[in-house]
Short mmCIF file of C-alpha atoms (C1' of nucleotides) in Angstrom, two decimals:
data_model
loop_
_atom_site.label_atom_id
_atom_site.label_comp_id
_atom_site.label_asym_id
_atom_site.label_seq_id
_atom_site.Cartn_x
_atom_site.Cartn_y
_atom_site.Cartn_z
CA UNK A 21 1.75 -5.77 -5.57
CA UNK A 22 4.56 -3.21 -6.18
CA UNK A 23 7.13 -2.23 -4.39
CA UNK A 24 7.54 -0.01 -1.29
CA UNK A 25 9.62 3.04 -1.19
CA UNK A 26 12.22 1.81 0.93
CA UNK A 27 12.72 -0.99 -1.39
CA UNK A 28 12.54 1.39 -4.23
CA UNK A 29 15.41 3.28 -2.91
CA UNK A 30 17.38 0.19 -1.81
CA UNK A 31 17.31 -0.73 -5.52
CA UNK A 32 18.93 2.86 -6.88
CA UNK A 33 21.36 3.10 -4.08
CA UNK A 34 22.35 -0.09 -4.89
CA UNK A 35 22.46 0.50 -8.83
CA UNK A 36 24.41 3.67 -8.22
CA UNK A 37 26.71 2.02 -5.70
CA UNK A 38 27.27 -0.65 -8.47
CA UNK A 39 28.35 1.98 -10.99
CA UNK A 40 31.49 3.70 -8.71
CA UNK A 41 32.74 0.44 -7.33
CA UNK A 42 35.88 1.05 -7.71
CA UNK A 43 35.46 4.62 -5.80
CA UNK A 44 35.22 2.77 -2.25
CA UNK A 45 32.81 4.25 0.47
CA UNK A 46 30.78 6.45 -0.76
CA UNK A 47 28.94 8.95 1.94
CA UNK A 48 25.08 7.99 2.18
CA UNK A 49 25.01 12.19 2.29
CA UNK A 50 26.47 11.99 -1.36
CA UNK A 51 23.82 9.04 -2.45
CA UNK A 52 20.64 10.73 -1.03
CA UNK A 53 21.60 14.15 -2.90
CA UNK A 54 22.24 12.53 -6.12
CA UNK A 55 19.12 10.33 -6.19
CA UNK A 56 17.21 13.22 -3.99
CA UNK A 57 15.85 10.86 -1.43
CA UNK A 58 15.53 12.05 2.23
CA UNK A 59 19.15 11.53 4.08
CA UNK A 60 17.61 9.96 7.20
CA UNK A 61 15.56 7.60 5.17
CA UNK A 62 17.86 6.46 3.01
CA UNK A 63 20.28 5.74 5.83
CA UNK A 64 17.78 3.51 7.54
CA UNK A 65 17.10 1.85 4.14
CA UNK A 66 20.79 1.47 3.73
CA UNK A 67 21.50 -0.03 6.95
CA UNK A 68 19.21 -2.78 6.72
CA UNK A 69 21.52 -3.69 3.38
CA UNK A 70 24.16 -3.54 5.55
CA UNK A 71 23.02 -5.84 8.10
CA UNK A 72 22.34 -8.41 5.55
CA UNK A 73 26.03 -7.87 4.46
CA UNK A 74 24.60 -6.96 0.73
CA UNK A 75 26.78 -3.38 1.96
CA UNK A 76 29.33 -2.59 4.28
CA UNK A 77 29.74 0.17 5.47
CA UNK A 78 32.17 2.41 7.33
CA UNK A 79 32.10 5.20 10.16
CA UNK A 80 34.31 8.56 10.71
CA UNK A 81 35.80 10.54 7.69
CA UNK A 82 36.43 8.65 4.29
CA UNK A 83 33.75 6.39 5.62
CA UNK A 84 30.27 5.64 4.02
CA UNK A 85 28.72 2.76 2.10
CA UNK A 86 29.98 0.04 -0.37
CA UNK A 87 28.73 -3.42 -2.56
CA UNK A 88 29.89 -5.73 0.27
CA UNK A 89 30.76 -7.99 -3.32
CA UNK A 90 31.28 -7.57 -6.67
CA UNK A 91 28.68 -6.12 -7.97
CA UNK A 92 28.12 -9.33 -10.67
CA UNK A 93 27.46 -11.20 -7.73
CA UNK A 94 24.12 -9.38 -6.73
CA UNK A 95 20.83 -10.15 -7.89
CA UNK A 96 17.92 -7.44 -7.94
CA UNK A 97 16.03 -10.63 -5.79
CA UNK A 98 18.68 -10.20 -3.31
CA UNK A 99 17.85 -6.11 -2.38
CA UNK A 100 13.96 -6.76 -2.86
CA UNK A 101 14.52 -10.19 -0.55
CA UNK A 102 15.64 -7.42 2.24
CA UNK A 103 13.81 -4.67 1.71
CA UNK A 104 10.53 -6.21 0.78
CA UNK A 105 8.50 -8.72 3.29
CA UNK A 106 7.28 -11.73 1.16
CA UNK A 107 7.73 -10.22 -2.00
CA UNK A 108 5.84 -12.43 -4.83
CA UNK A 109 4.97 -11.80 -8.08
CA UNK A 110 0.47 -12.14 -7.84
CA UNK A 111 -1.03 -14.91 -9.43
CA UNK A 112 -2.93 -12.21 -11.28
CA UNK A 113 -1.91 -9.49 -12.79
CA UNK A 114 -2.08 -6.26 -10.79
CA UNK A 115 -3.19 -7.86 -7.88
CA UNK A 116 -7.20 -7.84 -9.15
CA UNK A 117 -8.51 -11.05 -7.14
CA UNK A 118 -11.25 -11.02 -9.76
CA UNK A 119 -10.03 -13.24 -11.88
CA UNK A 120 -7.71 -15.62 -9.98
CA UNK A 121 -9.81 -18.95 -11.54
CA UNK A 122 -7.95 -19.67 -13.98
CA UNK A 123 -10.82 -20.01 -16.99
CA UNK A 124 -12.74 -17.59 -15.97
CA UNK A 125 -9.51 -14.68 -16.69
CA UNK A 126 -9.83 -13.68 -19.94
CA UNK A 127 -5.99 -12.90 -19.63
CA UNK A 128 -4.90 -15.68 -17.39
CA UNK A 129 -2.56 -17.65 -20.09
CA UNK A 130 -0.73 -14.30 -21.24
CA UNK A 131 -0.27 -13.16 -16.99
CA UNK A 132 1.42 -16.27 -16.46
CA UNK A 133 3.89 -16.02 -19.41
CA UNK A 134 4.79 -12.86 -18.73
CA UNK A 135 5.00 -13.23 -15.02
CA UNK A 136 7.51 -16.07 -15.52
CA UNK A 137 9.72 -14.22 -17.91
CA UNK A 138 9.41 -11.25 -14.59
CA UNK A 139 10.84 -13.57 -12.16
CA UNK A 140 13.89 -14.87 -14.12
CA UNK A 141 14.80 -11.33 -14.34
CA UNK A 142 14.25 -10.71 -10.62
CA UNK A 143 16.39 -13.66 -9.93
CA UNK A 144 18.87 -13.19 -12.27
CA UNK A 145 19.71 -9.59 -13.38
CA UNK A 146 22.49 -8.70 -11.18
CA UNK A 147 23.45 -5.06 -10.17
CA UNK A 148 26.21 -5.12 -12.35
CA UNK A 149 23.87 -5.60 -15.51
CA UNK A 150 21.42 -2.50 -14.64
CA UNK A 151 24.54 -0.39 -14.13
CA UNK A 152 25.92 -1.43 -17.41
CA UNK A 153 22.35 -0.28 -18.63
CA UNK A 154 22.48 2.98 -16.27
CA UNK A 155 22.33 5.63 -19.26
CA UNK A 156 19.19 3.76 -20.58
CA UNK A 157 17.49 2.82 -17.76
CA UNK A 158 15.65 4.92 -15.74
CA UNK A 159 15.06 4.36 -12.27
CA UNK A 160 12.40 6.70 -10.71
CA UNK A 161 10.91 7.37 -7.53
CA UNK A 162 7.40 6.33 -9.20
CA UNK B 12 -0.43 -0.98 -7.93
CA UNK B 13 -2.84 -2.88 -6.57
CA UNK B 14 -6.30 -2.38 -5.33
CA UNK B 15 -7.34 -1.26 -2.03
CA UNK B 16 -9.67 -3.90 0.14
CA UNK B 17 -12.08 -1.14 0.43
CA UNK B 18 -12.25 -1.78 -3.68
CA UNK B 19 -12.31 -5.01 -3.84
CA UNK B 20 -14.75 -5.58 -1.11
CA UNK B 21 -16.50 -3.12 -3.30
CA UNK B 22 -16.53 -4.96 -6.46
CA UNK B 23 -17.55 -8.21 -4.67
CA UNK B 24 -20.78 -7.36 -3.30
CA UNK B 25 -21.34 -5.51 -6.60
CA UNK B 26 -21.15 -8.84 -8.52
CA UNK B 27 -23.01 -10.87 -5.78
CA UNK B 28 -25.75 -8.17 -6.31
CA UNK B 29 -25.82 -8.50 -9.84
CA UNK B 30 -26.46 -12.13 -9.36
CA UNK B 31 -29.50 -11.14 -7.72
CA UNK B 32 -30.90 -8.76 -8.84
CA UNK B 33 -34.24 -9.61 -9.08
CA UNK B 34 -34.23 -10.35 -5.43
CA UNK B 35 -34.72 -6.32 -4.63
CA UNK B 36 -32.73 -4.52 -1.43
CA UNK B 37 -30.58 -6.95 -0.28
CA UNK B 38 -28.77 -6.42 3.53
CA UNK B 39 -25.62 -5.56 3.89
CA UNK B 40 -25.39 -7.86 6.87
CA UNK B 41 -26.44 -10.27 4.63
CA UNK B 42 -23.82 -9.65 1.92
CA UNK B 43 -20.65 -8.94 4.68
CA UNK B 44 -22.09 -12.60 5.82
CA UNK B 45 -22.00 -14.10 2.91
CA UNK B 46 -18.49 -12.45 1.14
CA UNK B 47 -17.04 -12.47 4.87
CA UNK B 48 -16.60 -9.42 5.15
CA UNK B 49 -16.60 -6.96 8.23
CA UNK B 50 -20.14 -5.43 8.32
CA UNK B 51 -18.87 -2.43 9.55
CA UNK B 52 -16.45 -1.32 6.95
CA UNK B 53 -18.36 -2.83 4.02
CA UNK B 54 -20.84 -0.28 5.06
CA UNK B 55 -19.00 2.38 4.91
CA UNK B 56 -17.85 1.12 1.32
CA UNK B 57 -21.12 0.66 -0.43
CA UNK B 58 -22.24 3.79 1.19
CA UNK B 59 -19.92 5.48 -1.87
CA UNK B 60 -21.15 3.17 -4.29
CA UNK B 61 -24.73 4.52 -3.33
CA UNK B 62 -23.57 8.38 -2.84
CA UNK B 63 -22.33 7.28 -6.80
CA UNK B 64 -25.67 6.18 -7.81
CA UNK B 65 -24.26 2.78 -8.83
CA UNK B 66 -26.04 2.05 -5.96
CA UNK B 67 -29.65 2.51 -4.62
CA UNK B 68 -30.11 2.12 -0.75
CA UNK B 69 -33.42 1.70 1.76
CA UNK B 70 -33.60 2.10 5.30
CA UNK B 71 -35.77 -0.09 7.88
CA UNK B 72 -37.38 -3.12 7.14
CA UNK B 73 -36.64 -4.46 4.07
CA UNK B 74 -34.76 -2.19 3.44
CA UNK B 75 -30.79 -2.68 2.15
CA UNK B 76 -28.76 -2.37 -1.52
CA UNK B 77 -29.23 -2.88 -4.39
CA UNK B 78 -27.95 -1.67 -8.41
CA UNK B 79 -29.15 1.48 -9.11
CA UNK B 80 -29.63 0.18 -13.05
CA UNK B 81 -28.99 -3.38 -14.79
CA UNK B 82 -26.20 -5.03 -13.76
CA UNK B 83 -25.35 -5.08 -17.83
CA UNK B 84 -24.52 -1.36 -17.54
CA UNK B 85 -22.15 -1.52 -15.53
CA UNK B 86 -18.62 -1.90 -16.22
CA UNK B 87 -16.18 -3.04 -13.61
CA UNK B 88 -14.56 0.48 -14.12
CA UNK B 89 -17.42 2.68 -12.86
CA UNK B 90 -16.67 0.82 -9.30
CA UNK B 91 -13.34 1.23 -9.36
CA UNK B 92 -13.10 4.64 -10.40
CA UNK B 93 -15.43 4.96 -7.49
CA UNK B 94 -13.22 3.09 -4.63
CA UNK B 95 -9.87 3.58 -5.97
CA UNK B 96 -8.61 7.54 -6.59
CA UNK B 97 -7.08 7.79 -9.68
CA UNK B 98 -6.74 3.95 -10.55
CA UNK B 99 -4.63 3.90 -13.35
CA UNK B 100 -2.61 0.41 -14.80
CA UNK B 101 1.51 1.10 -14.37
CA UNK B 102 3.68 1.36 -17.59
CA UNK B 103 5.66 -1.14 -15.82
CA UNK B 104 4.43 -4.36 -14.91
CA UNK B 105 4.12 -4.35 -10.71
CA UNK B 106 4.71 -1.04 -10.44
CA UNK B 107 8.75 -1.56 -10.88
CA UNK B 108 10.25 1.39 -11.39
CA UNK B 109 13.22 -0.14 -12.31
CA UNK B 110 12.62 -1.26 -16.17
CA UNK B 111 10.34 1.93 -16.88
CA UNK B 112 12.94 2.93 -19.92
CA UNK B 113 11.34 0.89 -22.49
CA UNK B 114 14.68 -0.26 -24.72
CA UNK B 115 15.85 -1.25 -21.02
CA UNK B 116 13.12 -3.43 -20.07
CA UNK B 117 13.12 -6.72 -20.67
CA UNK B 118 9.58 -7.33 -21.16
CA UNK B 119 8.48 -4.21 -21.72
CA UNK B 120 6.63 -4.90 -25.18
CA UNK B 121 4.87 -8.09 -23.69
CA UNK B 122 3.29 -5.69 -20.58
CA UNK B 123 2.53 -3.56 -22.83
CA UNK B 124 -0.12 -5.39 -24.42
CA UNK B 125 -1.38 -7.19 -21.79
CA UNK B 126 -1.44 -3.82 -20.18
CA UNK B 127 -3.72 -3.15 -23.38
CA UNK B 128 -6.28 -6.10 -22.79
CA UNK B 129 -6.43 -5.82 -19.14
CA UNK B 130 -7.44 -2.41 -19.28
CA UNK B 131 -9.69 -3.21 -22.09
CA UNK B 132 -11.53 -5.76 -19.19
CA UNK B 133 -11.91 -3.36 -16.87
CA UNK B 134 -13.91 -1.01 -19.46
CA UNK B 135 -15.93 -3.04 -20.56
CA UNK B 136 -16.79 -5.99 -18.67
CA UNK B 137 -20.08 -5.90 -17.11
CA UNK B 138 -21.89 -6.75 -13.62
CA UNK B 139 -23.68 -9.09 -15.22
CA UNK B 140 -21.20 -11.25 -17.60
CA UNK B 141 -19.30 -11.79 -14.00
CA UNK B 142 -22.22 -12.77 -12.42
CA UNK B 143 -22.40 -14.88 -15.29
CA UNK B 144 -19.16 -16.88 -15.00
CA UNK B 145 -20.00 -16.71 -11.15
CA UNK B 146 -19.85 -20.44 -10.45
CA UNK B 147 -16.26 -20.11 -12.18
CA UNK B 148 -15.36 -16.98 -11.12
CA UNK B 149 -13.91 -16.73 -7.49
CA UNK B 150 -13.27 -13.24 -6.23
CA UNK B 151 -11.93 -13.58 -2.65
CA UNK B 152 -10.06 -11.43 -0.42
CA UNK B 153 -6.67 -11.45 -1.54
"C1'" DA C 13 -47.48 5.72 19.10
"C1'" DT C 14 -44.04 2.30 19.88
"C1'" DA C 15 -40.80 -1.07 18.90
"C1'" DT C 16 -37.92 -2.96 15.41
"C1'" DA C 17 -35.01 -3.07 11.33
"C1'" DT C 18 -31.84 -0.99 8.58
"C1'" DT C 19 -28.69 2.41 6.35
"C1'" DA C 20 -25.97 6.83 7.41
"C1'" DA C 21 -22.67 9.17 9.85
"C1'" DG C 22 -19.20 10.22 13.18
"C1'" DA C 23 -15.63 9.13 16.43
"C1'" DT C 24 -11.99 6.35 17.52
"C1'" DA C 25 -8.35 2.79 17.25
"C1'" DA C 26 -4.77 -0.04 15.30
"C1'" DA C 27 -1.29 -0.91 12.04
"C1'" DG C 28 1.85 0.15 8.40
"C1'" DT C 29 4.71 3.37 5.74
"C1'" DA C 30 7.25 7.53 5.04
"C1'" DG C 31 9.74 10.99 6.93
"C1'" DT C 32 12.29 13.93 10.51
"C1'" DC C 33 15.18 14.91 14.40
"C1'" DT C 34 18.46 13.95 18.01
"C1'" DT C 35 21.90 11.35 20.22
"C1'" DT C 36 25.50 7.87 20.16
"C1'" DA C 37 29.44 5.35 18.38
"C1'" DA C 38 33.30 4.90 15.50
"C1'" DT C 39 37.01 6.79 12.92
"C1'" DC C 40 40.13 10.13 11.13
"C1'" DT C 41 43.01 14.41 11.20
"C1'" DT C 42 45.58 17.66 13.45
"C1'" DA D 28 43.89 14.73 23.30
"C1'" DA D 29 40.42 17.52 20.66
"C1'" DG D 30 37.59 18.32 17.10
"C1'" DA D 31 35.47 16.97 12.81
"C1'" DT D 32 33.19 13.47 9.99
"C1'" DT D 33 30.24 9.82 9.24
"C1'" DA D 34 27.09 5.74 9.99
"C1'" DA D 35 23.99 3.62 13.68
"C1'" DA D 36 20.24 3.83 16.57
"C1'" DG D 37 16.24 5.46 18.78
"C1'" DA D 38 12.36 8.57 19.44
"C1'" DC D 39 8.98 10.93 17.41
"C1'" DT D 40 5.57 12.86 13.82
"C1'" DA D 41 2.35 12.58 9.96
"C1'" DC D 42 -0.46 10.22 6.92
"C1'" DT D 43 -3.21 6.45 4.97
"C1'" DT D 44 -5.80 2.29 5.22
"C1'" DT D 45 -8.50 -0.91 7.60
"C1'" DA D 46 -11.45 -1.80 11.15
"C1'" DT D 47 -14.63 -1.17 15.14
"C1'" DC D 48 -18.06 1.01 17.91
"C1'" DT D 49 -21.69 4.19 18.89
"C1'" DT D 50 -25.31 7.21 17.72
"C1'" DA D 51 -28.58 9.25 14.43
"C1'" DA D 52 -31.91 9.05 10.80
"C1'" DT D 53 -35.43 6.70 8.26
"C1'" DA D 54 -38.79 3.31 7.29
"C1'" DT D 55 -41.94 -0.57 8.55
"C1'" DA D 56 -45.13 -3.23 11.28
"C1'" DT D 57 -48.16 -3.89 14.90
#
DNA sequence: ATATATTAAGATAAAGTAGTCTTTAATCTT
DNA sequence: AAGATTAAAGACTACTTTATCTTAATATAT
């Protein structure tokens, strides 16, 4: 099952925001232009961060958006744990309920490895990591 | 990404009607029954199987579904390339668009050949060898 | 012919997601 | 105090998917 926009966004915002910690607020006008993602989206995206105090954020002039902590201290689980009802990882790969008995898969053993080795990077790479990474990796819109 | 009910419901009465397909026209009432699935909507879903021709159809008594040629000849991939626009497997695992840089990711190498066998599966397993492995096979809703 | 069985087709609804627009609240600058 | 800046909040639109309901078309059986 992949992910939804909003928690596609959530995760560059938050990889971005990660990469100017040290610059303070940062306008969600200044975000959305950069990663050209609607403005009004983005800032409902961004506020449900900041309700879950992964952000905080600030109104009025010099105001805008911030890792409420160091970015080292932020999982990619975290963001997708907000953004993303009951995310899970399928028992089969893709999602194709055709081959959920185990014997019967013909690529049930090599799901499962690789699903594992998925999840301890969900729960472990921290935003601080992928902005480390940010001139290699990539994050798209899809 | 994963697949759409309307697909999957798809692909399930296509194997149950492999498994019988000496029986002739089978209902679709008596398919939804059996597979639990809305009448209604299954309809509307086998009605594009049969506008495929992977699918033959009769009205009135007797009447119903059934393959339009041996369940051997047909590979899983005909149906969904049927019910699913443009079904294609990610080049991330999930759908993530975070690891799509492939030095970035992770596990990029290991998706990519399971990737490779899945989408092997789909092209070439057949109606019939699931009907097969029916008994161990469990295709259910999600 | 008439009644029944069955798929085909169309209209509609309900829910979720993505996106837009407007107003409000908070904060700063002057 | 007034005006500008910025996030927060709410209303609304558009689209897709899933599902339901009703009617039409076709075939059979008696």
């Amino acid at each position: 099952m992949s992910l939804s926009y909003s928690c596609i966004y959530g995760l560059r915002a938050s990889v971005l925001l990660a990469g100017r910690q040290e610059d303070g607020f940062v306008t969600i006008r200044e975000i959305s232009n950069e990663l050209e993602i609607s403005f009004h989206f983005l800032t409902k995206v961004l506020q449900r961060l900041t309700n879950s105090d992964i952000l905080e954020s600030y109104k009025g002039p010099n105001g805008g958006v911030k890792l409420a902590k160091d970015a080292s201290n932020i999982t990619i689980r975290e963001i997708i744990d907000c953004l993303e009802e009951n995310f899970t990882i399928p028992e089969c790969a893709l999602g194709l309920p055709i081959f959920q008995n185990h014997e019967a898969c013909p690529f049930h053993e090599d799901w499962r490895e690789l699903k594992g080795k998925i999840e301890k990077a969900v729960d472990t790479l921290t935003l601080h990591e992928l902005a480390e990474r940010d001139k290699k990796i990539f994050i798209s819109n899809r």
